[in-house]
mmCIF file of C-alpha atoms and ligand atoms in Angstrom:
data_model
loop_
_atom_site.group_PDB
_atom_site.id
_atom_site.type_symbol
_atom_site.label_atom_id
_atom_site.label_comp_id
_atom_site.label_asym_id
_atom_site.label_seq_id
_atom_site.Cartn_x
_atom_site.Cartn_y
_atom_site.Cartn_z
ATOM 1 C CA MET A 28 -24.153 -13.340 15.324
ATOM 2 C CA SER A 29 -26.083 -10.048 15.056
ATOM 3 C CA ILE A 30 -29.709 -9.935 13.835
ATOM 4 C CA ALA A 31 -28.474 -8.320 10.586
ATOM 5 C CA ALA A 32 -25.876 -11.076 10.019
ATOM 6 C CA GLY A 33 -28.480 -13.773 10.702
ATOM 7 C CA ALA A 34 -30.726 -12.344 7.990
ATOM 8 C CA LEU A 35 -27.974 -12.685 5.371
ATOM 9 C CA GLN A 36 -27.791 -16.454 5.449
ATOM 10 C CA GLY A 37 -28.260 -17.665 1.868
ATOM 11 C CA GLN A 38 -28.377 -14.171 0.380
ATOM 12 C CA ARG A 39 -26.401 -13.318 -2.759
ATOM 13 C CA VAL A 40 -24.393 -10.139 -2.335
ATOM 14 C CA LEU A 41 -22.184 -8.317 -4.857
ATOM 15 C CA VAL A 42 -19.353 -6.228 -3.310
ATOM 16 C CA THR A 43 -17.875 -3.639 -5.613
ATOM 17 C CA GLY A 44 -14.355 -2.673 -4.471
ATOM 18 C CA GLY A 45 -14.300 -5.881 -2.412
ATOM 19 C CA SER A 46 -10.514 -6.230 -2.769
ATOM 20 C CA GLY A 47 -9.838 -2.909 -0.981
ATOM 21 C CA PHE A 48 -9.366 -2.124 2.698
ATOM 22 C CA ILE A 49 -13.030 -1.965 3.800
ATOM 23 C CA GLY A 50 -14.110 -4.426 1.089
ATOM 24 C CA ARG A 51 -11.989 -7.290 2.384
ATOM 25 C CA HIS A 52 -13.607 -6.931 5.824
ATOM 26 C CA VAL A 53 -17.080 -6.789 4.254
ATOM 27 C CA VAL A 54 -16.421 -9.903 2.150
ATOM 28 C CA SER A 55 -15.182 -12.018 5.060
ATOM 29 C CA THR A 56 -18.034 -10.881 7.337
ATOM 30 C CA LEU A 57 -20.682 -11.615 4.701
ATOM 31 C CA ALA A 58 -19.162 -15.047 4.041
ATOM 32 C CA ASP A 59 -19.168 -15.783 7.798
ATOM 33 C CA ALA A 60 -22.843 -14.806 7.883
ATOM 34 C CA GLY A 61 -23.601 -17.447 5.222
ATOM 35 C CA ALA A 62 -24.041 -15.113 2.242
ATOM 36 C CA THR A 63 -22.805 -15.987 -1.236
ATOM 37 C CA VAL A 64 -20.446 -13.231 -2.226
ATOM 38 C CA ARG A 65 -18.989 -11.963 -5.476
ATOM 39 C CA VAL A 66 -16.508 -9.144 -5.854
ATOM 40 C CA VAL A 67 -16.067 -6.775 -8.783
ATOM 41 C CA ASP A 68 -12.762 -4.869 -8.576
ATOM 42 C CA LEU A 69 -9.842 -3.698 -10.645
ATOM 43 C CA GLN A 70 -7.598 -5.623 -8.253
ATOM 44 C CA ALA A 71 -7.375 -9.288 -7.370
ATOM 45 C CA HIS A 72 -8.613 -10.337 -3.944
ATOM 46 C CA PRO A 73 -5.892 -11.764 -1.656
ATOM 47 C CA ASP A 74 -8.061 -14.839 -0.939
ATOM 48 C CA PRO A 75 -8.041 -16.996 -4.114
ATOM 49 C CA GLU A 76 -11.319 -18.637 -2.922
ATOM 50 C CA VAL A 77 -13.241 -15.379 -3.412
ATOM 51 C CA ASP A 78 -15.301 -15.128 -6.625
ATOM 52 C CA VAL A 79 -13.942 -12.027 -8.378
ATOM 53 C CA VAL A 80 -14.835 -10.306 -11.659
ATOM 54 C CA ARG A 81 -11.780 -8.210 -12.466
ATOM 55 C CA GLY A 82 -12.534 -4.956 -14.244
ATOM 56 C CA ASP A 83 -13.756 -1.366 -14.200
ATOM 57 C CA ILE A 84 -17.264 -0.705 -12.852
ATOM 58 C CA ALA A 85 -17.612 2.020 -15.514
ATOM 59 C CA ASP A 86 -17.406 -0.687 -18.228
ATOM 60 C CA PRO A 87 -20.889 -2.072 -19.079
ATOM 61 C CA GLU A 88 -19.456 -5.497 -20.006
ATOM 62 C CA VAL A 89 -17.784 -5.769 -16.638
ATOM 63 C CA ILE A 90 -21.056 -4.877 -14.920
ATOM 64 C CA GLU A 91 -22.924 -7.439 -16.983
ATOM 65 C CA ALA A 92 -20.463 -10.164 -15.965
ATOM 66 C CA ALA A 93 -20.509 -8.973 -12.348
ATOM 67 C CA PHE A 94 -24.340 -9.168 -12.041
ATOM 68 C CA ASP A 95 -24.643 -12.421 -13.967
ATOM 69 C CA GLY A 96 -26.829 -14.831 -12.048
ATOM 70 C CA GLY A 97 -28.664 -12.122 -10.050
ATOM 71 C CA PHE A 98 -28.161 -10.739 -6.555
ATOM 72 C CA ASP A 99 -30.272 -9.846 -3.550
ATOM 73 C CA GLY A 100 -28.012 -7.051 -2.324
ATOM 74 C CA VAL A 101 -25.061 -4.873 -3.343
ATOM 75 C CA VAL A 102 -22.384 -3.191 -1.207
ATOM 76 C CA HIS A 103 -20.945 -0.464 -3.430
ATOM 77 C CA LEU A 104 -17.432 0.502 -2.363
ATOM 78 C CA ALA A 105 -15.422 0.779 -5.617
ATOM 79 C CA ALA A 106 -14.325 4.371 -6.037
ATOM 80 C CA VAL A 107 -11.491 6.818 -6.386
ATOM 81 C CA THR A 108 -11.160 7.069 -2.603
ATOM 82 C CA SER A 109 -8.461 9.683 -2.101
ATOM 83 C CA VAL A 110 -9.378 13.338 -1.865
ATOM 84 C CA LEU A 111 -5.972 14.417 -3.165
ATOM 85 C CA ARG A 112 -6.147 12.017 -6.083
ATOM 86 C CA SER A 113 -9.626 13.289 -6.918
ATOM 87 C CA ILE A 114 -8.161 16.793 -7.184
ATOM 88 C CA GLN A 115 -5.355 15.540 -9.447
ATOM 89 C CA ARG A 116 -7.665 13.288 -11.534
ATOM 90 C CA PRO A 117 -11.178 14.830 -11.660
ATOM 91 C CA GLU A 118 -12.108 13.057 -14.909
ATOM 92 C CA LEU A 119 -11.150 9.604 -13.593
ATOM 93 C CA THR A 120 -12.961 10.462 -10.355
ATOM 94 C CA TYR A 121 -16.120 11.400 -12.293
ATOM 95 C CA GLN A 122 -15.904 8.263 -14.476
ATOM 96 C CA THR A 123 -15.495 5.929 -11.515
ATOM 97 C CA ASN A 124 -17.607 7.590 -8.815
ATOM 98 C CA VAL A 125 -20.461 8.888 -10.957
ATOM 99 C CA ALA A 126 -20.552 6.979 -14.285
ATOM 100 C CA GLY A 127 -19.393 3.808 -12.510
ATOM 101 C CA THR A 128 -21.985 4.235 -9.777
ATOM 102 C CA HIS A 129 -24.636 4.711 -12.442
ATOM 103 C CA ARG A 130 -23.530 1.439 -14.100
ATOM 104 C CA VAL A 131 -23.767 -0.347 -10.775
ATOM 105 C CA LEU A 132 -27.291 1.001 -10.220
ATOM 106 C CA GLU A 133 -28.301 -0.102 -13.732
ATOM 107 C CA GLY A 134 -26.883 -3.589 -13.029
ATOM 108 C CA ALA A 135 -28.851 -3.654 -9.794
ATOM 109 C CA ARG A 136 -32.061 -2.467 -11.498
ATOM 110 C CA THR A 137 -31.882 -5.056 -14.310
ATOM 111 C CA SER A 138 -31.018 -7.960 -12.049
ATOM 112 C CA GLY A 139 -33.678 -7.521 -9.377
ATOM 113 C CA VAL A 140 -31.543 -6.242 -6.486
ATOM 114 C CA ARG A 141 -33.643 -5.089 -3.523
ATOM 115 C CA ALA A 142 -31.067 -3.399 -1.300
ATOM 116 C CA LEU A 143 -27.884 -1.462 -1.945
ATOM 117 C CA VAL A 144 -25.434 0.008 0.588
ATOM 118 C CA PHE A 145 -23.177 2.802 -0.613
ATOM 119 C CA ALA A 146 -19.948 3.910 1.065
ATOM 120 C CA SER A 147 -20.443 7.691 1.038
ATOM 121 C CA THR A 148 -18.634 10.247 3.121
ATOM 122 C CA ASN A 149 -19.201 13.258 5.299
ATOM 123 C CA ALA A 150 -17.136 15.116 2.710
ATOM 124 C CA VAL A 151 -20.404 15.539 0.773
ATOM 125 C CA THR A 152 -21.344 18.259 3.272
ATOM 126 C CA GLY A 153 -18.386 20.677 3.278
ATOM 127 C CA PRO A 154 -17.822 23.284 5.953
ATOM 128 C CA MET A 155 -19.731 22.739 9.173
ATOM 129 C CA LEU A 156 -22.585 25.206 9.776
ATOM 130 C CA ASP A 157 -24.075 23.445 12.801
ATOM 131 C CA PRO A 158 -22.396 22.097 15.953
ATOM 132 C CA ALA A 159 -22.483 18.563 14.451
ATOM 133 C CA ILE A 160 -23.022 17.063 10.997
ATOM 134 C CA THR A 161 -26.286 15.159 10.679
ATOM 135 C CA GLU A 162 -28.109 13.738 7.674
ATOM 136 C CA ARG A 163 -29.857 17.103 7.350
ATOM 137 C CA ALA A 164 -26.647 19.064 6.552
ATOM 138 C CA SER A 165 -26.779 20.720 3.188
ATOM 139 C CA LEU A 166 -24.549 19.293 0.423
ATOM 140 C CA ARG A 167 -21.696 21.695 -0.346
ATOM 141 C CA PRO A 168 -18.734 19.453 -1.212
ATOM 142 C CA LEU A 169 -15.318 21.061 -1.427
ATOM 143 C CA THR A 170 -13.561 18.550 -3.708
ATOM 144 C CA PRO A 171 -14.239 16.313 -6.708
ATOM 145 C CA TYR A 172 -14.248 13.365 -4.271
ATOM 146 C CA GLY A 173 -17.029 14.899 -2.136
ATOM 147 C CA ALA A 174 -18.936 16.136 -5.196
ATOM 148 C CA THR A 175 -18.916 12.758 -6.966
ATOM 149 C CA LYS A 176 -20.014 10.966 -3.806
ATOM 150 C CA ALA A 177 -22.853 13.482 -3.466
ATOM 151 C CA ALA A 178 -23.794 12.787 -7.085
ATOM 152 C CA GLY A 179 -23.823 9.066 -6.311
ATOM 153 C CA GLU A 180 -26.219 9.727 -3.447
ATOM 154 C CA MET A 181 -28.500 11.696 -5.775
ATOM 155 C CA LEU A 182 -28.598 8.861 -8.293
ATOM 156 C CA MET A 183 -29.481 6.463 -5.499
ATOM 157 C CA SER A 184 -32.270 8.674 -4.274
ATOM 158 C CA ALA A 185 -33.819 8.446 -7.747
ATOM 159 C CA TYR A 186 -33.315 4.662 -8.055
ATOM 160 C CA THR A 187 -34.966 4.191 -4.674
ATOM 161 C CA ALA A 188 -37.925 6.412 -5.592
ATOM 162 C CA VAL A 189 -38.482 5.140 -9.118
ATOM 163 C CA TYR A 190 -37.271 1.536 -9.183
ATOM 164 C CA GLY A 191 -37.727 0.557 -5.548
ATOM 165 C CA ILE A 192 -34.102 -0.380 -4.864
ATOM 166 C CA ARG A 193 -33.627 0.552 -1.230
ATOM 167 C CA CYS A 194 -30.366 2.444 -1.308
ATOM 168 C CA THR A 195 -28.630 3.478 1.904
ATOM 169 C CA ALA A 196 -25.700 5.903 1.731
ATOM 170 C CA LEU A 197 -23.499 5.524 4.778
ATOM 171 C CA ARG A 198 -21.677 8.818 5.274
ATOM 172 C CA LEU A 199 -18.515 7.472 6.825
ATOM 173 C CA THR A 200 -15.948 9.461 8.774
ATOM 174 C CA ASN A 201 -12.250 8.398 8.765
ATOM 175 C CA VAL A 202 -12.203 4.597 8.728
ATOM 176 C CA TYR A 203 -9.251 2.750 10.307
ATOM 177 C CA GLY A 204 -8.483 -0.768 11.370
ATOM 178 C CA PRO A 205 -6.456 -3.827 10.463
ATOM 179 C CA GLY A 206 -5.452 -4.281 6.847
ATOM 180 C CA MET A 207 -4.933 -0.601 5.936
ATOM 181 C CA GLN A 208 -1.293 -0.929 4.792
ATOM 182 C CA ALA A 209 -2.281 0.257 1.309
ATOM 183 C CA LYS A 210 -4.013 3.399 2.549
ATOM 184 C CA ASP A 211 -2.686 6.928 2.686
ATOM 185 C CA SER A 212 -5.002 8.185 5.399
ATOM 186 C CA ILE A 213 -3.683 9.526 8.689
ATOM 187 C CA ILE A 214 -3.598 6.354 10.780
ATOM 188 C CA ALA A 215 -1.766 4.410 8.065
ATOM 189 C CA ARG A 216 0.627 7.344 7.522
ATOM 190 C CA LEU A 217 1.372 7.457 11.261
ATOM 191 C CA MET A 218 2.062 3.712 11.378
ATOM 192 C CA ARG A 219 4.295 3.916 8.310
ATOM 193 C CA ALA A 220 6.237 6.835 9.845
ATOM 194 C CA ILE A 221 6.916 4.823 13.011
ATOM 195 C CA ARG A 222 7.990 1.688 11.109
ATOM 196 C CA LEU A 223 10.208 3.646 8.711
ATOM 197 C CA GLY A 224 11.646 5.790 11.468
ATOM 198 C CA GLY A 225 10.946 9.102 9.738
ATOM 199 C CA ALA A 226 9.078 12.218 10.848
ATOM 200 C CA PHE A 227 5.365 12.512 10.376
ATOM 201 C CA GLU A 228 4.220 15.512 8.364
ATOM 202 C CA VAL A 229 1.202 17.296 9.862
ATOM 203 C CA TYR A 230 -0.781 19.142 7.239
ATOM 204 C CA GLY A 231 -1.358 22.634 8.697
ATOM 205 C CA ASP A 232 -1.395 23.303 12.474
ATOM 206 C CA GLY A 233 -2.815 19.908 13.440
ATOM 207 C CA LEU A 234 -5.729 21.434 15.324
ATOM 208 C CA GLN A 235 -8.269 20.303 12.728
ATOM 209 C CA VAL A 236 -10.631 17.760 14.318
ATOM 210 C CA ARG A 237 -11.737 14.496 12.717
ATOM 211 C CA ASP A 238 -13.933 11.571 13.748
ATOM 212 C CA TYR A 239 -12.402 8.056 13.526
ATOM 213 C CA VAL A 240 -14.517 4.939 13.144
ATOM 214 C CA HIS A 241 -13.268 1.364 13.269
ATOM 215 C CA VAL A 242 -13.707 -0.752 10.163
ATOM 216 C CA ALA A 243 -15.541 -3.489 12.132
ATOM 217 C CA ASP A 244 -18.125 -0.916 13.185
ATOM 218 C CA VAL A 245 -18.471 0.254 9.546
ATOM 219 C CA VAL A 246 -19.088 -3.342 8.424
ATOM 220 C CA SER A 247 -21.789 -3.831 11.049
ATOM 221 C CA ALA A 248 -23.524 -0.668 9.735
ATOM 222 C CA MET A 249 -23.310 -2.109 6.203
ATOM 223 C CA LEU A 250 -25.039 -5.305 7.363
ATOM 224 C CA ILE A 251 -27.850 -3.190 8.852
ATOM 225 C CA GLY A 252 -28.070 -1.297 5.570
ATOM 226 C CA LEU A 253 -28.553 -4.565 3.659
ATOM 227 C CA THR A 254 -31.179 -5.960 5.998
ATOM 228 C CA ASN A 255 -33.072 -3.138 7.757
ATOM 229 C CA ALA A 256 -36.110 -2.184 5.633
ATOM 230 C CA ASN A 257 -36.342 1.152 7.446
ATOM 231 C CA TRP A 258 -32.984 2.406 6.224
ATOM 232 C CA SER A 259 -32.649 4.321 2.974
ATOM 233 C CA GLY A 260 -31.051 7.615 2.082
ATOM 234 C CA PRO A 261 -28.125 9.035 4.041
ATOM 235 C CA VAL A 262 -27.010 7.681 7.434
ATOM 236 C CA VAL A 263 -24.076 9.324 9.265
ATOM 237 C CA ILE A 264 -21.654 6.688 10.581
ATOM 238 C CA GLY A 265 -18.919 7.806 12.937
ATOM 239 C CA ALA A 266 -17.712 7.416 16.494
ATOM 240 C CA GLY A 267 -19.461 10.644 17.554
ATOM 241 C CA ARG A 268 -16.235 11.842 19.201
ATOM 242 C CA SER A 269 -13.709 13.999 17.332
ATOM 243 C CA LEU A 270 -9.991 14.285 17.935
ATOM 244 C CA SER A 271 -7.505 16.823 16.655
ATOM 245 C CA VAL A 272 -4.598 15.529 14.537
ATOM 246 C CA LEU A 273 -2.266 16.419 17.442
ATOM 247 C CA GLU A 274 -4.411 14.371 19.864
ATOM 248 C CA VAL A 275 -4.307 11.417 17.464
ATOM 249 C CA ILE A 276 -0.515 11.669 17.296
ATOM 250 C CA ASP A 277 -0.280 11.712 21.103
ATOM 251 C CA GLU A 278 -2.509 8.657 21.367
ATOM 252 C CA VAL A 279 -0.476 6.765 18.751
ATOM 253 C CA ARG A 280 2.756 7.699 20.591
ATOM 254 C CA ARG A 281 1.259 6.432 23.860
ATOM 255 C CA VAL A 282 0.012 3.166 22.383
ATOM 256 C CA SER A 283 3.174 2.394 20.383
ATOM 257 C CA GLY A 284 5.794 3.865 22.739
ATOM 258 C CA ALA A 285 7.342 5.554 19.661
ATOM 259 C CA GLU A 286 8.816 9.010 19.833
ATOM 260 C CA LEU A 287 7.234 9.894 16.463
ATOM 261 C CA PRO A 288 8.763 13.285 15.616
ATOM 262 C CA VAL A 289 6.496 15.616 13.604
ATOM 263 C CA THR A 290 7.071 18.377 11.071
ATOM 264 C CA HIS A 291 4.413 20.830 9.887
ATOM 265 C CA GLY A 292 3.672 21.253 6.165
ATOM 266 C CA PRO A 293 1.073 23.357 4.359
ATOM 267 C CA ALA A 294 -2.625 22.534 4.839
ATOM 268 C CA ARG A 295 -3.958 20.377 2.010
ATOM 269 C CA PRO A 296 -6.472 21.779 -0.471
ATOM 270 C CA GLY A 297 -10.069 20.704 0.066
ATOM 271 C CA GLU A 298 -9.604 19.698 3.689
ATOM 272 C CA MET A 299 -12.733 20.126 5.750
ATOM 273 C CA PRO A 300 -11.918 22.550 8.613
ATOM 274 C CA ALA A 301 -13.647 20.280 11.125
ATOM 275 C CA VAL A 302 -15.589 17.024 11.177
ATOM 276 C CA ILE A 303 -17.852 16.485 14.180
ATOM 277 C CA VAL A 304 -20.710 14.136 13.496
ATOM 278 C CA ASP A 305 -23.891 13.126 15.264
ATOM 279 C CA PRO A 306 -24.732 9.500 14.417
ATOM 280 C CA ALA A 307 -28.137 9.621 16.166
ATOM 281 C CA ARG A 308 -30.046 8.091 13.213
ATOM 282 C CA ALA A 309 -27.720 5.055 13.240
ATOM 283 C CA HIS A 310 -28.038 4.749 17.024
ATOM 284 C CA ALA A 311 -31.823 4.720 16.724
ATOM 285 C CA ALA A 312 -31.517 1.681 14.442
ATOM 286 C CA GLY A 313 -29.459 -0.160 17.039
ATOM 287 C CA TRP A 314 -26.005 0.613 15.660
ATOM 288 C CA SER A 315 -23.327 1.852 17.990
ATOM 289 C CA PRO A 316 -19.553 1.692 17.705
ATOM 290 C CA GLN A 317 -17.971 -1.154 19.614
ATOM 291 C CA PHE A 318 -14.428 0.199 19.328
ATOM 292 C CA ASP A 319 -13.173 3.232 21.254
ATOM 293 C CA PHE A 320 -10.188 4.943 19.648
ATOM 294 C CA THR A 321 -7.585 3.608 22.115
ATOM 295 C CA THR A 322 -8.681 -0.016 21.692
ATOM 296 C CA GLY A 323 -8.934 0.294 17.926
ATOM 297 C CA VAL A 324 -5.627 1.986 17.359
ATOM 298 C CA THR A 325 -3.886 -0.458 19.720
ATOM 299 C CA GLY A 326 -5.049 -3.288 17.441
ATOM 300 C CA VAL A 327 -3.798 -1.457 14.395
ATOM 301 C CA TRP A 328 -0.385 -0.881 16.001
ATOM 302 C CA GLU A 329 -0.147 -4.535 17.048
ATOM 303 C CA GLU A 330 -0.616 -5.506 13.407
ATOM 304 C CA TRP A 331 1.912 -2.966 12.028
ATOM 305 C CA ARG A 332 4.468 -3.789 14.764
ATOM 306 C CA GLU A 333 4.615 -7.389 13.483
ATOM 307 C CA LEU A 334 4.858 -6.506 9.770
ATOM 308 C CA GLU A 335 7.958 -7.129 7.702
ATOM 309 C CA ILE A 336 9.252 -3.708 6.700
ATOM 310 C CA GLU A 337 8.132 -4.440 3.101
ATOM 311 C CA GLY A 338 4.602 -5.014 4.426
ATOM 312 C CA ALA A 339 4.667 -1.643 6.132
ATOM 313 C CA LEU A 340 5.541 -0.148 2.739
ATOM 314 C CA ALA A 341 2.961 -1.978 0.711
ATOM 315 C CA PHE A 342 0.644 0.117 -1.356
ATOM 316 C CA HIS A 343 -2.271 -1.575 -3.103
ATOM 317 C CA GLY A 344 -5.439 -0.481 -4.790
ATOM 318 C CA ALA A 345 -6.479 2.369 -7.003
ATOM 319 C CA ASP A 346 -6.323 4.792 -4.091
ATOM 320 C CA VAL A 347 -2.585 5.437 -4.385
ATOM 321 C CA PRO A 348 -1.260 5.791 -7.903
ATOM 322 C CA PRO A 349 1.659 3.466 -8.699
ATOM 323 C CA MET A 350 4.851 5.525 -8.398
ATOM 324 C CA VAL A 351 7.440 5.867 -11.136
ATOM 325 C CA GLY A 352 10.275 3.439 -10.550
ATOM 326 C CA ALA A 353 8.375 1.739 -7.777
ATOM 327 C CA LYS A 354 9.308 -1.825 -6.952
ATOM 328 C CA ARG A 355 6.567 -4.372 -7.384
ATOM 329 C CA ARG A 356 6.185 -6.814 -4.549
ATOM 330 C CA LYS A 357 4.627 -10.188 -3.995
ATOM 331 C CA GLY A 358 0.811 -9.935 -4.382
ATOM 332 C CA GLY A 359 0.997 -6.934 -6.696
ATOM 333 C CA ALA A 360 1.764 -4.373 -3.991
ATOM 334 C CA VAL A 361 4.050 -1.492 -4.866
ATOM 335 C CA ALA A 362 6.614 0.287 -2.712
ATOM 336 C CA ALA A 363 7.939 3.772 -3.274
ATOM 337 C CA PRO A 364 11.688 3.926 -4.015
ATOM 338 C CA ALA A 365 12.346 6.836 -1.619
ATOM 339 C CA GLU A 366 10.667 4.971 1.204
ATOM 340 C CA LEU A 367 12.554 1.796 0.313
ATOM 341 C CA LYS A 368 15.854 3.697 0.507
ATOM 342 C CA ARG A 369 14.833 5.149 3.883
ATOM 343 C CA ALA A 370 13.878 1.701 5.163
ATOM 344 C CA ALA A 371 17.193 0.262 4.005
ATOM 345 C CA ALA A 372 19.039 3.058 5.770
ATOM 346 C CA ASN A 373 17.048 2.390 8.963
ATOM 347 C CA ARG A 374 17.881 -1.311 8.758
ATOM 348 C CA ARG A 375 21.589 -0.487 8.496
ATOM 349 C CA ARG A 376 21.531 1.689 11.618
HETATM 350 N N1 NAD B 407 -11.389 4.524 4.214
HETATM 351 C C1 NAD B 407 -12.078 5.595 4.604
HETATM 352 O O1 NAD B 407 -11.665 6.311 5.547
HETATM 353 C C2 NAD B 407 -13.372 5.971 3.930
HETATM 354 C C3 NAD B 407 -14.118 7.077 4.430
HETATM 355 C C4 NAD B 407 -15.293 7.416 3.794
HETATM 356 C C5 NAD B 407 -15.744 6.706 2.666
HETATM 357 N N2 NAD B 407 -14.961 5.658 2.216
HETATM 358 C C6 NAD B 407 -15.438 4.952 1.025
HETATM 359 O O2 NAD B 407 -15.441 3.551 1.305
HETATM 360 C C7 NAD B 407 -15.143 2.857 0.061
HETATM 361 C C8 NAD B 407 -14.031 1.841 0.315
HETATM 362 O O3 NAD B 407 -12.904 2.584 0.746
HETATM 363 P P1 NAD B 407 -11.496 1.841 1.082
HETATM 364 O O4 NAD B 407 -10.883 2.646 2.144
HETATM 365 O O5 NAD B 407 -11.731 0.398 1.294
HETATM 366 O O6 NAD B 407 -10.748 2.118 -0.268
HETATM 367 P P2 NAD B 407 -9.713 1.231 -1.111
HETATM 368 O O7 NAD B 407 -9.041 2.153 -2.028
HETATM 369 O O8 NAD B 407 -8.895 0.384 -0.172
HETATM 370 O O9 NAD B 407 -10.659 0.266 -1.901
HETATM 371 C C9 NAD B 407 -11.318 0.652 -3.079
HETATM 372 C C10 NAD B 407 -11.346 -0.533 -3.993
HETATM 373 O O10 NAD B 407 -12.099 -0.127 -5.179
HETATM 374 C C11 NAD B 407 -11.420 -0.621 -6.296
HETATM 375 N N3 NAD B 407 -11.706 0.229 -7.459
HETATM 376 C C12 NAD B 407 -11.345 1.539 -7.633
HETATM 377 N N4 NAD B 407 -11.796 1.964 -8.827
HETATM 378 C C13 NAD B 407 -12.457 0.947 -9.414
HETATM 379 C C14 NAD B 407 -13.115 0.779 -10.633
HETATM 380 N N5 NAD B 407 -13.211 1.763 -11.511
HETATM 381 N N6 NAD B 407 -13.679 -0.405 -10.894
HETATM 382 C C15 NAD B 407 -13.587 -1.462 -10.033
HETATM 383 N N7 NAD B 407 -12.966 -1.351 -8.844
HETATM 384 C C16 NAD B 407 -12.385 -0.177 -8.536
HETATM 385 C C17 NAD B 407 -9.920 -0.600 -5.924
HETATM 386 O O11 NAD B 407 -9.192 -1.485 -6.719
HETATM 387 C C18 NAD B 407 -9.973 -0.980 -4.460
HETATM 388 O O12 NAD B 407 -9.826 -2.372 -4.292
HETATM 389 C C19 NAD B 407 -14.858 3.891 -0.974
HETATM 390 O O13 NAD B 407 -16.010 4.132 -1.764
HETATM 391 C C20 NAD B 407 -14.512 5.125 -0.154
HETATM 392 O O14 NAD B 407 -14.773 6.323 -0.873
HETATM 393 C C21 NAD B 407 -13.817 5.288 2.799
#
């Protein structure tokens, strides 16, 4: 057990968004460390043993119920997490990511919370002006997602300064790992394309570089954020090594043995041209990623390889809007009809 995990024994921690991809890893790691955990989320948690307050973090009554009994720490993950969705739904994005974050901070203030860890993003910074993104990069977000995360960071800066809640904003790069079937980010899309037998659409030329960090490494940074009194404000969390989309595709082909044909579509609005990060501040606090990309993505493929085809199609969470005519599956997951048809055709082959 790490030093950070040891310090969490007996602590009460509220995890907003604890039913989502990263949240489920956070909840199980905190429980293993001996913390008492509650989740507040729109969605149920797959483990019925987990204490969950179901509801919207922007609703004051939900926040009151969530904070009932008091907490030592908060891990704040609940958000509109998709860049594209934030462009389609800027009002919802504002309500969840800014008004909701403010509600969470008020709940923390009125119930005596000492430490809060926030899942922020390098998308707060916008186009790169320096060779690598550090905590000193100026905030010039390109999308409602990036802008609302930046606003969340600003609120936290004030709550740290005025109310003494030590808030740490982890600026995460692309997070991947087991349990991301509901996600629409590149690694999940690649896995889905292999399992469904279709082509993978590259947005733009595929030369754009991104940094990929394993979810287990993100969780260990969150434990440091809860327990290390020297952390507050922004901390860049990433592997410190960037890969182009084409390099990621090659690595996934190598690991899976799949042919994985690609097509090229238009570049997506709001995409950062490049993400290269320097996680030196995190390293100085003793954090370093334990997963290299090949090892991490091999684990993800091993999980997807074993999935029932319906599992590979499962969408869950507020990240991906339920699709019209979608078929609801066991556990509340939703599958898109077009993908279902494609899967059925593949099965018949
Ligand atoms: N996954 C990544 O690559 C990545 C990168 C940078 C930052 N982040 C941030 O990390 C956090 C977790 O991301 P994730 O990948 O686990 O996303 P996710 O979509 O899997 O999980 C988000 C969870 O928040 C819940 N939620 C959404 N709106 C809510 C609301 N109004 N009230 C209560 N619950 C609500 C959802 O139901 C879901 O369970 C997010 O804040 C995201 O912005 C993620």
